[in-house]
mmCIF file of C-alpha atoms and ligand atoms in Angstrom:
data_model
loop_
_atom_site.group_PDB
_atom_site.id
_atom_site.type_symbol
_atom_site.label_atom_id
_atom_site.label_comp_id
_atom_site.label_asym_id
_atom_site.label_seq_id
_atom_site.Cartn_x
_atom_site.Cartn_y
_atom_site.Cartn_z
ATOM 1 C CA MET A 23 0.045 0.054 0.017
ATOM 2 C CA ALA A 24 1.257 3.482 -0.777
ATOM 3 C CA ARG A 25 1.833 5.898 2.106
ATOM 4 C CA VAL A 26 -0.247 9.021 2.036
ATOM 5 C CA PHE A 27 0.911 12.507 2.794
ATOM 6 C CA ASN A 28 -0.574 13.099 6.274
ATOM 7 C CA PHE A 29 -1.178 16.714 7.168
ATOM 8 C CA SER A 30 -2.451 15.892 10.647
ATOM 9 C CA ALA A 31 -1.836 18.465 13.357
ATOM 10 C CA GLY A 32 -1.024 15.695 15.849
ATOM 11 C CA PRO A 33 -0.495 12.911 16.335
ATOM 12 C CA ALA A 34 1.376 13.654 13.060
ATOM 13 C CA ALA A 35 3.403 11.966 10.371
ATOM 14 C CA LEU A 36 6.734 10.400 11.372
ATOM 15 C CA PRO A 37 9.600 10.159 9.166
ATOM 16 C CA GLU A 38 9.392 7.079 6.932
ATOM 17 C CA GLU A 39 12.944 6.041 7.589
ATOM 18 C CA VAL A 40 12.198 5.993 11.260
ATOM 19 C CA LEU A 41 9.208 3.857 10.971
ATOM 20 C CA GLN A 42 11.163 1.489 8.741
ATOM 21 C CA GLN A 43 14.037 1.180 11.234
ATOM 22 C CA ALA A 44 11.476 0.653 14.061
ATOM 23 C CA ALA A 45 9.837 -2.070 12.015
ATOM 24 C CA ALA A 46 13.108 -3.693 11.268
ATOM 25 C CA GLU A 47 13.890 -3.771 14.953
ATOM 26 C CA MET A 48 10.427 -4.690 16.160
ATOM 27 C CA LEU A 49 11.082 -8.320 17.065
ATOM 28 C CA ASP A 50 14.584 -8.279 18.055
ATOM 29 C CA TRP A 51 16.247 -5.025 19.031
ATOM 30 C CA HIS A 52 19.960 -5.211 18.298
ATOM 31 C CA GLY A 53 20.137 -8.996 18.883
ATOM 32 C CA CYS A 54 18.570 -9.062 22.338
ATOM 33 C CA GLY A 55 15.630 -11.097 21.189
ATOM 34 C CA GLN A 56 13.055 -8.683 22.311
ATOM 35 C CA SER A 57 11.092 -5.626 21.222
ATOM 36 C CA VAL A 58 11.950 -2.309 22.814
ATOM 37 C CA MET A 59 8.272 -2.411 24.183
ATOM 38 C CA GLU A 60 8.909 -5.495 26.073
ATOM 39 C CA MET A 61 12.046 -4.355 27.825
ATOM 40 C CA SER A 62 12.591 -3.482 31.528
ATOM 41 C CA HIS A 63 13.117 0.203 31.830
ATOM 42 C CA ARG A 64 15.774 -0.468 34.415
ATOM 43 C CA GLY A 65 17.591 -3.030 32.057
ATOM 44 C CA LYS A 66 20.954 -1.900 30.428
ATOM 45 C CA GLU A 67 19.395 -2.118 26.814
ATOM 46 C CA PHE A 68 16.642 0.471 27.608
ATOM 47 C CA MET A 69 18.800 2.599 29.859
ATOM 48 C CA ALA A 70 21.185 2.901 26.838
ATOM 49 C CA ILE A 71 18.387 3.851 24.517
ATOM 50 C CA ALA A 72 17.172 6.602 27.015
ATOM 51 C CA ALA A 73 20.698 7.943 27.577
ATOM 52 C CA ALA A 74 21.344 8.145 23.772
ATOM 53 C CA ALA A 75 17.994 9.887 23.137
ATOM 54 C CA GLU A 76 18.886 12.443 25.856
ATOM 55 C CA ALA A 77 22.373 13.056 24.619
ATOM 56 C CA ASP A 78 21.247 13.372 21.027
ATOM 57 C CA LEU A 79 18.565 15.904 22.057
ATOM 58 C CA ARG A 80 20.943 17.828 24.117
ATOM 59 C CA GLU A 81 23.344 17.960 21.060
ATOM 60 C CA LEU A 82 20.609 19.003 18.676
ATOM 61 C CA MET A 83 19.326 21.710 20.828
ATOM 62 C CA ALA A 84 22.501 22.595 22.435
ATOM 63 C CA ILE A 85 21.088 22.377 25.848
ATOM 64 C CA PRO A 86 23.304 23.788 28.418
ATOM 65 C CA ALA A 87 24.457 21.547 31.305
ATOM 66 C CA ASN A 88 22.499 23.314 33.972
ATOM 67 C CA TYR A 89 19.187 22.229 32.509
ATOM 68 C CA LYS A 90 17.576 18.963 33.067
ATOM 69 C CA VAL A 91 15.688 16.965 30.223
ATOM 70 C CA LEU A 92 12.704 15.125 31.666
ATOM 71 C CA PHE A 93 10.870 12.440 29.703
ATOM 72 C CA LEU A 94 7.315 12.519 31.204
ATOM 73 C CA GLN A 95 3.831 11.544 30.426
ATOM 74 C CA GLY A 96 0.522 13.316 30.496
ATOM 75 C CA GLY A 97 1.033 15.657 27.435
ATOM 76 C CA ALA A 98 1.477 19.283 27.237
ATOM 77 C CA SER A 99 -1.862 19.496 29.091
ATOM 78 C CA LEU A 100 -0.354 18.145 32.273
ATOM 79 C CA GLN A 101 2.477 20.523 31.957
ATOM 80 C CA PHE A 102 -0.244 23.389 32.064
ATOM 81 C CA GLU A 103 -0.809 22.205 35.718
ATOM 82 C CA MET A 104 2.776 21.103 36.747
ATOM 83 C CA ILE A 105 4.260 24.439 35.573
ATOM 84 C CA PRO A 106 2.392 26.670 37.996
ATOM 85 C CA GLN A 107 2.645 24.054 40.791
ATOM 86 C CA ASN A 108 6.486 23.907 40.555
ATOM 87 C CA LEU A 109 7.229 27.424 39.284
ATOM 88 C CA LEU A 110 5.080 29.699 41.234
ATOM 89 C CA ARG A 111 7.454 29.248 44.069
ATOM 90 C CA GLY A 112 5.360 31.061 46.616
ATOM 91 C CA LYS A 113 5.156 34.256 44.499
ATOM 92 C CA GLY A 114 1.546 34.050 43.794
ATOM 93 C CA THR A 115 1.240 35.462 40.292
ATOM 94 C CA ALA A 116 2.550 34.409 36.766
ATOM 95 C CA ASP A 117 2.403 36.400 33.512
ATOM 96 C CA TYR A 118 0.849 34.713 30.475
ATOM 97 C CA VAL A 119 0.574 35.847 26.852
ATOM 98 C CA HIS A 120 -2.879 34.969 25.252
ATOM 99 C CA THR A 121 -2.394 33.979 21.682
ATOM 100 C CA GLY A 122 -5.237 31.451 21.094
ATOM 101 C CA GLU A 123 -6.585 28.008 21.885
ATOM 102 C CA TRP A 124 -3.564 26.567 23.661
ATOM 103 C CA ALA A 125 -2.505 29.725 25.512
ATOM 104 C CA LYS A 126 -6.131 29.894 26.813
ATOM 105 C CA LYS A 127 -6.056 26.328 28.125
ATOM 106 C CA ALA A 128 -2.683 27.009 29.793
ATOM 107 C CA ILE A 129 -4.111 30.131 31.381
ATOM 108 C CA LYS A 130 -7.213 28.270 32.547
ATOM 109 C CA ALA A 131 -5.243 25.664 34.117
ATOM 110 C CA ALA A 132 -2.814 27.949 35.938
ATOM 111 C CA LYS A 133 -5.694 29.775 37.523
ATOM 112 C CA ALA A 134 -6.260 26.828 39.827
ATOM 113 C CA PHE A 135 -2.817 27.497 41.480
ATOM 114 C CA GLY A 136 -2.301 31.187 41.636
ATOM 115 C CA LYS A 137 -3.133 34.581 40.095
ATOM 116 C CA VAL A 138 -2.641 34.719 36.362
ATOM 117 C CA ASN A 139 -1.829 38.088 34.831
ATOM 118 C CA VAL A 140 -2.664 38.118 30.981
ATOM 119 C CA VAL A 141 -0.008 40.598 29.993
ATOM 120 C CA ALA A 142 -0.979 40.686 26.156
ATOM 121 C CA THR A 143 -3.602 39.220 24.104
ATOM 122 C CA ALA A 144 -4.321 38.827 20.403
ATOM 123 C CA GLU A 145 -8.081 38.519 20.916
ATOM 124 C CA ASP A 146 -8.863 41.913 19.382
ATOM 125 C CA LYS A 147 -7.953 40.440 15.882
ATOM 126 C CA ALA A 148 -9.284 36.887 16.457
ATOM 127 C CA PHE A 149 -5.747 35.662 17.544
ATOM 128 C CA THR A 150 -4.283 36.134 13.990
ATOM 129 C CA TYR A 151 -1.067 37.634 15.223
ATOM 130 C CA ALA A 152 1.734 37.569 17.889
ATOM 131 C CA PRO A 153 1.578 40.518 20.154
ATOM 132 C CA ALA A 154 4.811 42.636 19.897
ATOM 133 C CA GLN A 155 6.897 42.481 23.095
ATOM 134 C CA ALA A 156 6.469 46.347 23.359
ATOM 135 C CA THR A 157 2.701 45.859 24.196
ATOM 136 C CA TRP A 158 3.378 43.310 26.913
ATOM 137 C CA LYS A 159 2.678 44.539 30.339
ATOM 138 C CA LEU A 160 5.094 42.403 32.307
ATOM 139 C CA ASP A 161 5.176 42.403 36.091
ATOM 140 C CA PRO A 162 8.791 42.222 37.339
ATOM 141 C CA ASN A 163 7.676 40.318 40.424
ATOM 142 C CA ALA A 164 5.951 37.587 38.428
ATOM 143 C CA ALA A 165 7.137 34.038 39.158
ATOM 144 C CA TYR A 166 7.484 33.423 35.399
ATOM 145 C CA VAL A 167 6.232 34.513 31.983
ATOM 146 C CA HIS A 168 4.416 31.905 29.908
ATOM 147 C CA TYR A 169 3.784 31.853 26.022
ATOM 148 C CA THR A 170 2.923 29.495 23.337
ATOM 149 C CA GLY A 171 5.710 29.351 20.784
ATOM 150 C CA ASN A 172 3.453 28.131 18.028
ATOM 151 C CA GLU A 173 -0.387 28.156 18.154
ATOM 152 C CA THR A 174 -1.277 24.896 16.505
ATOM 153 C CA ILE A 175 -4.786 25.737 15.707
ATOM 154 C CA GLY A 176 -4.539 29.453 14.792
ATOM 155 C CA GLY A 177 -1.159 28.957 12.838
ATOM 156 C CA VAL A 178 0.478 31.805 14.702
ATOM 157 C CA GLU A 179 4.263 31.448 15.514
ATOM 158 C CA PHE A 180 6.728 33.632 17.402
ATOM 159 C CA ASN A 181 9.656 34.225 15.267
ATOM 160 C CA TRP A 182 11.446 35.870 18.163
ATOM 161 C CA ILE A 183 12.162 35.138 21.712
ATOM 162 C CA PRO A 184 10.725 37.312 24.345
ATOM 163 C CA GLU A 185 12.948 39.298 26.779
ATOM 164 C CA THR A 186 11.896 38.822 30.248
ATOM 165 C CA GLY A 187 15.091 39.797 32.260
ATOM 166 C CA ASP A 188 15.304 37.770 35.443
ATOM 167 C CA VAL A 189 11.878 36.428 35.246
ATOM 168 C CA PRO A 190 11.953 32.793 34.021
ATOM 169 C CA LEU A 191 10.514 32.462 30.541
ATOM 170 C CA VAL A 192 8.414 29.463 29.816
ATOM 171 C CA CYS A 193 7.524 28.242 26.407
ATOM 172 C CA ASP A 194 4.971 25.720 25.101
ATOM 173 C CA MET A 195 6.834 24.372 22.160
ATOM 174 C CA SER A 196 4.661 21.411 21.552
ATOM 175 C CA SER A 197 4.219 22.174 17.838
ATOM 176 C CA ASN A 198 7.455 23.772 16.876
ATOM 177 C CA ILE A 199 10.218 22.258 18.934
ATOM 178 C CA LEU A 200 13.148 21.021 16.784
ATOM 179 C CA SER A 201 11.856 23.023 13.794
ATOM 180 C CA ARG A 202 14.610 25.502 14.064
ATOM 181 C CA PRO A 203 17.623 26.310 16.452
ATOM 182 C CA VAL A 204 16.700 28.083 19.615
ATOM 183 C CA ASP A 205 18.841 29.466 22.337
ATOM 184 C CA VAL A 206 17.786 27.328 25.232
ATOM 185 C CA SER A 207 19.631 29.536 27.673
ATOM 186 C CA LYS A 208 16.966 32.161 27.255
ATOM 187 C CA PHE A 209 14.343 29.918 28.778
ATOM 188 C CA GLY A 210 13.567 28.772 32.244
ATOM 189 C CA LEU A 211 11.591 25.959 30.997
ATOM 190 C CA ILE A 212 10.457 24.520 27.581
ATOM 191 C CA TYR A 213 7.917 21.747 27.221
ATOM 192 C CA ALA A 214 6.463 19.848 24.274
ATOM 193 C CA GLY A 215 4.038 16.839 23.769
ATOM 194 C CA ALA A 216 5.923 14.428 21.350
ATOM 195 C CA GLN A 217 3.009 13.791 19.053
ATOM 196 C CA LYS A 218 3.621 16.838 16.727
ATOM 197 C CA ASN A 219 7.231 17.127 16.045
ATOM 198 C CA ILE A 220 9.089 14.480 18.031
ATOM 199 C CA GLY A 221 7.516 10.983 18.131
ATOM 200 C CA PRO A 222 4.316 9.145 19.255
ATOM 201 C CA ALA A 223 1.838 10.374 21.601
ATOM 202 C CA GLY A 224 2.384 9.516 25.283
ATOM 203 C CA LEU A 225 5.823 11.214 25.742
ATOM 204 C CA THR A 226 6.274 14.728 26.935
ATOM 205 C CA ILE A 227 9.596 16.555 27.054
ATOM 206 C CA VAL A 228 10.390 19.092 29.601
ATOM 207 C CA ILE A 229 13.749 20.902 29.553
ATOM 208 C CA VAL A 230 14.056 22.842 32.792
ATOM 209 C CA ARG A 231 16.749 25.022 34.279
ATOM 210 C CA ASP A 232 18.278 23.360 37.508
ATOM 211 C CA ASP A 233 17.390 26.312 39.855
ATOM 212 C CA LEU A 234 13.672 26.007 39.153
ATOM 213 C CA ILE A 235 13.400 22.427 40.276
ATOM 214 C CA GLY A 236 12.325 21.625 43.782
ATOM 215 C CA GLN A 237 11.089 25.095 44.621
ATOM 216 C CA GLY A 238 7.362 24.613 44.475
ATOM 217 C CA GLN A 239 5.464 26.206 47.625
ATOM 218 C CA PRO A 240 3.515 24.209 48.811
ATOM 219 C CA ALA A 241 5.601 21.271 47.525
ATOM 220 C CA PRO A 242 3.716 19.405 44.824
ATOM 221 C CA THR A 243 2.603 15.947 45.281
ATOM 222 C CA THR A 244 5.182 13.383 44.255
ATOM 223 C CA MET A 245 4.294 12.828 40.528
ATOM 224 C CA MET A 246 3.636 16.482 40.074
ATOM 225 C CA ASP A 247 7.147 17.503 41.269
ATOM 226 C CA TYR A 248 9.881 18.087 38.690
ATOM 227 C CA LYS A 249 12.348 17.091 41.457
ATOM 228 C CA THR A 250 10.927 13.506 41.639
ATOM 229 C CA HIS A 251 11.583 12.931 37.998
ATOM 230 C CA ALA A 252 14.882 14.958 37.813
ATOM 231 C CA ASP A 253 16.311 13.081 40.731
ATOM 232 C CA ALA A 254 15.317 9.804 39.217
ATOM 233 C CA ASP A 255 16.474 10.573 35.658
ATOM 234 C CA SER A 256 12.835 10.297 34.447
ATOM 235 C CA MET A 257 12.776 6.563 35.815
ATOM 236 C CA TYR A 258 10.780 7.333 39.063
ATOM 237 C CA ASN A 259 8.035 5.259 37.607
ATOM 238 C CA THR A 260 7.853 3.484 34.320
ATOM 239 C CA PRO A 261 8.525 6.136 31.532
ATOM 240 C CA PRO A 262 6.940 5.987 28.096
ATOM 241 C CA THR A 263 9.717 3.590 26.865
ATOM 242 C CA TYR A 264 8.569 3.058 23.307
ATOM 243 C CA GLY A 265 7.976 6.701 22.697
ATOM 244 C CA ILE A 266 11.555 7.559 24.089
ATOM 245 C CA TYR A 267 12.898 4.982 21.576
ATOM 246 C CA ILE A 268 11.129 6.427 18.571
ATOM 247 C CA ALA A 269 11.976 10.121 19.793
ATOM 248 C CA GLY A 270 15.662 8.712 19.761
ATOM 249 C CA LEU A 271 15.415 7.431 16.213
ATOM 250 C CA VAL A 272 13.800 10.902 15.213
ATOM 251 C CA PHE A 273 16.817 12.676 16.954
ATOM 252 C CA GLN A 274 19.217 10.458 15.029
ATOM 253 C CA ARG A 275 17.717 11.193 11.843
ATOM 254 C CA LEU A 276 17.741 15.027 12.599
ATOM 255 C CA LYS A 277 21.437 14.800 13.235
ATOM 256 C CA ARG A 278 22.104 12.846 10.016
ATOM 257 C CA MET A 279 20.213 15.652 8.135
ATOM 258 C CA GLY A 280 22.505 18.339 9.485
ATOM 259 C CA GLY A 281 20.837 19.299 12.790
ATOM 260 C CA LEU A 282 18.144 22.010 13.431
ATOM 261 C CA ALA A 283 19.649 24.635 11.087
ATOM 262 C CA ALA A 284 19.155 22.138 8.146
ATOM 263 C CA ALA A 285 15.665 21.291 9.532
ATOM 264 C CA GLU A 286 14.751 25.035 9.545
ATOM 265 C CA ALA A 287 15.982 25.588 5.944
ATOM 266 C CA ALA A 288 13.695 22.630 4.959
ATOM 267 C CA ASN A 289 10.881 24.076 6.875
ATOM 268 C CA VAL A 290 11.260 27.566 5.378
ATOM 269 C CA ALA A 291 11.277 26.198 1.918
ATOM 270 C CA LYS A 292 8.031 24.212 2.647
ATOM 271 C CA ALA A 293 6.344 26.977 4.261
ATOM 272 C CA ASN A 294 7.354 29.570 1.625
ATOM 273 C CA LEU A 295 6.027 27.188 -1.075
ATOM 274 C CA LEU A 296 2.535 27.084 0.490
ATOM 275 C CA TYR A 297 2.232 30.739 1.592
ATOM 276 C CA ASP A 298 3.563 32.009 -1.667
ATOM 277 C CA TYR A 299 0.816 30.129 -3.487
ATOM 278 C CA LEU A 300 -1.864 31.285 -0.902
ATOM 279 C CA ASP A 301 -0.790 34.806 -1.412
ATOM 280 C CA SER A 302 -1.059 34.492 -5.144
ATOM 281 C CA THR A 303 -4.667 33.588 -5.389
ATOM 282 C CA ASP A 304 -8.013 34.913 -4.158
ATOM 283 C CA PHE A 305 -9.407 31.399 -4.063
ATOM 284 C CA TYR A 306 -7.757 30.441 -0.821
ATOM 285 C CA LYS A 307 -6.912 32.659 2.134
ATOM 286 C CA ASN A 308 -4.698 32.548 5.280
ATOM 287 C CA PRO A 309 -5.839 35.012 7.910
ATOM 288 C CA VAL A 310 -2.488 35.377 9.859
ATOM 289 C CA ALA A 311 -0.325 38.464 10.078
ATOM 290 C CA LYS A 312 2.556 37.798 7.568
ATOM 291 C CA GLY A 313 5.365 38.100 9.921
ATOM 292 C CA ASP A 314 3.666 35.774 12.463
ATOM 293 C CA ARG A 315 2.730 32.917 10.200
ATOM 294 C CA SER A 316 3.472 29.581 11.382
ATOM 295 C CA ARG A 317 5.922 27.336 9.451
ATOM 296 C CA MET A 318 4.307 24.256 10.995
ATOM 297 C CA ASN A 319 0.529 24.869 10.784
ATOM 298 C CA VAL A 320 -1.012 26.488 7.847
ATOM 299 C CA PRO A 321 -4.675 27.220 8.138
ATOM 300 C CA PHE A 322 -6.526 28.422 5.047
ATOM 301 C CA THR A 323 -10.063 28.890 3.966
ATOM 302 C CA LEU A 324 -11.623 28.340 0.460
ATOM 303 C CA LYS A 325 -13.480 31.140 -1.222
ATOM 304 C CA ASP A 326 -16.759 29.234 -0.740
ATOM 305 C CA ALA A 327 -17.042 27.034 2.337
ATOM 306 C CA ALA A 328 -19.655 25.057 0.494
ATOM 307 C CA LEU A 329 -16.741 23.488 -1.521
ATOM 308 C CA ASP A 330 -14.823 22.278 1.582
ATOM 309 C CA GLU A 331 -16.150 18.730 1.541
ATOM 310 C CA GLU A 332 -15.453 18.266 -2.207
ATOM 311 C CA PHE A 333 -11.784 19.753 -1.685
ATOM 312 C CA LEU A 334 -11.251 17.279 1.136
ATOM 313 C CA LYS A 335 -12.553 14.405 -0.783
ATOM 314 C CA GLY A 336 -10.505 15.100 -3.810
ATOM 315 C CA ALA A 337 -7.362 15.618 -1.657
ATOM 316 C CA LYS A 338 -7.897 12.216 -0.137
ATOM 317 C CA ALA A 339 -8.328 10.597 -3.457
ATOM 318 C CA ALA A 340 -5.058 12.164 -4.415
ATOM 319 C CA GLY A 341 -3.344 10.617 -1.334
ATOM 320 C CA MET A 342 -3.406 13.708 1.109
ATOM 321 C CA VAL A 343 -5.316 13.275 4.380
ATOM 322 C CA GLN A 344 -6.114 15.248 7.543
ATOM 323 C CA LEU A 345 -6.414 18.587 5.846
ATOM 324 C CA LYS A 346 -9.688 19.528 7.547
ATOM 325 C CA GLY A 347 -9.319 22.586 9.841
ATOM 326 C CA HIS A 348 -9.787 22.537 13.548
ATOM 327 C CA ARG A 349 -13.466 22.620 14.364
ATOM 328 C CA SER A 350 -12.971 25.898 16.161
ATOM 329 C CA VAL A 351 -11.853 27.797 13.001
ATOM 330 C CA GLY A 352 -13.185 25.749 10.109
ATOM 331 C CA GLY A 353 -11.771 25.593 6.666
ATOM 332 C CA MET A 354 -8.461 23.722 6.088
ATOM 333 C CA ARG A 355 -5.235 23.310 7.936
ATOM 334 C CA ALA A 356 -1.976 21.725 6.525
ATOM 335 C CA SER A 357 0.437 20.679 9.202
ATOM 336 C CA ILE A 358 3.800 20.473 7.754
ATOM 337 C CA TYR A 359 6.144 19.371 10.464
ATOM 338 C CA ASN A 360 9.724 18.231 10.167
ATOM 339 C CA ALA A 361 8.468 14.846 8.977
ATOM 340 C CA MET A 362 6.556 16.186 5.825
ATOM 341 C CA PRO A 363 8.803 15.994 2.845
ATOM 342 C CA ILE A 364 8.758 18.927 0.432
ATOM 343 C CA GLU A 365 7.302 16.626 -2.112
ATOM 344 C CA GLY A 366 3.927 16.480 0.163
ATOM 345 C CA VAL A 367 3.712 20.205 0.019
ATOM 346 C CA GLN A 368 4.392 20.293 -3.789
ATOM 347 C CA ALA A 369 1.636 17.728 -4.250
ATOM 348 C CA LEU A 370 -0.729 19.921 -1.973
ATOM 349 C CA VAL A 371 -0.026 23.125 -3.981
ATOM 350 C CA ALA A 372 -0.509 21.278 -7.354
ATOM 351 C CA TYR A 373 -3.840 19.876 -6.036
ATOM 352 C CA MET A 374 -4.977 23.304 -4.725
ATOM 353 C CA LYS A 375 -4.048 24.900 -8.089
ATOM 354 C CA ALA A 376 -6.032 22.352 -10.015
ATOM 355 C CA PHE A 377 -8.976 22.622 -7.711
ATOM 356 C CA ALA A 378 -9.002 26.305 -7.927
ATOM 357 C CA ALA A 379 -8.795 26.194 -11.713
ATOM 358 C CA ALA A 380 -11.733 23.883 -11.900
ATOM 359 C CA LYS A 381 -13.925 25.680 -9.334
ATOM 360 C CA GLY A 382 -12.773 29.321 -9.695
HETATM 361 C C1 PLP B 17 -1.289 19.643 20.996
HETATM 362 C C2 PLP B 17 -0.880 20.841 21.753
HETATM 363 C C3 PLP B 17 -1.047 20.942 23.291
HETATM 364 C C4 PLP B 17 -1.813 19.687 23.962
HETATM 365 O O1 PLP B 17 -1.048 18.658 23.925
HETATM 366 P P1 PLP B 17 -1.372 17.244 24.792
HETATM 367 O O2 PLP B 17 -0.317 16.429 24.609
HETATM 368 O O3 PLP B 17 -2.566 16.768 23.917
HETATM 369 O O4 PLP B 17 -1.796 17.617 26.052
HETATM 370 C C5 PLP B 17 -0.671 22.034 23.903
HETATM 371 N N1 PLP B 17 -0.143 22.985 23.356
HETATM 372 C C6 PLP B 17 0.099 22.960 22.029
HETATM 373 C C7 PLP B 17 0.849 24.118 21.421
HETATM 374 C C8 PLP B 17 -0.260 21.852 21.152
HETATM 375 O O5 PLP B 17 -0.017 21.968 19.963
#
């Protein structure tokens, strides 16, 4: 069976070579006679897999030594709750930037643990832009500043890293981690669910600066405390072993490709191809401010929403799936993470052109 181009926002496409390697190693990983899924997380084989995955991620992102990398579960949504419990540190208030659906959920979750100060919002323009830093009303006494690096639903991405001085900066990078190089030292904490740009659902990566660990007031319960997981090298309880293994294969592939600078160049080429076409026609429209357009998630509408179903049906027949937009915004959304080859975007643009020519 031919593989489709999968434009899903998440769980999303994985690189074919990673799936092939996993398939080849499925029954017998490196001669040990078992699948990675069946291994003890405390055995030497899996410990080596986890250690290599962490080392490769550290190398790819140039993560400084004073940051811990945690392999957790619970998705980014659990981080919406762990972050305030660990990082408020008795300070009572945290600053949040409101850029759309995911920021909204992070804000709502944090309110259970302290006062949330919404320091900037893009609500005035239906969350179609990233508010400029000059408009943020930061509180110098806030425990931390939280923002959503890429709004997966709205298709809005920060192309810059906010400056927050001594106040730790926290970023939800669920849908753009590993898509470009970032200076990790600018952040107090970075988190991402794996199922967009890393690996299978069930693994969540947290990169947290040492001095922010173990400072929760009141101390979070055991599983909610970063200290528990940091002290145990993410092996306090059973970690999502297979997810860590696949993530490790994805990291190795990124290294072979030339690291995050090469990934960024590929992502820029893909995004430009799609946006340049969108801007060249009246048949399709992307609502996001040009400088804030996401390289990962590209929402667009058709001139006539009555054509949506036919567009999706034709796309599926041509081997392109999961293009339906999020129910909250409608229209279409093409998610073009690292694993989407440029051929997928070329095929999409060719299909869009033909559809517009036939219907326009
Ligand atoms: C998908 C997503 C989430 C939610 O992730 P879960 O792993 O399902 O909890 C949060 N933030 C962003 C930016 C996302 O894309």
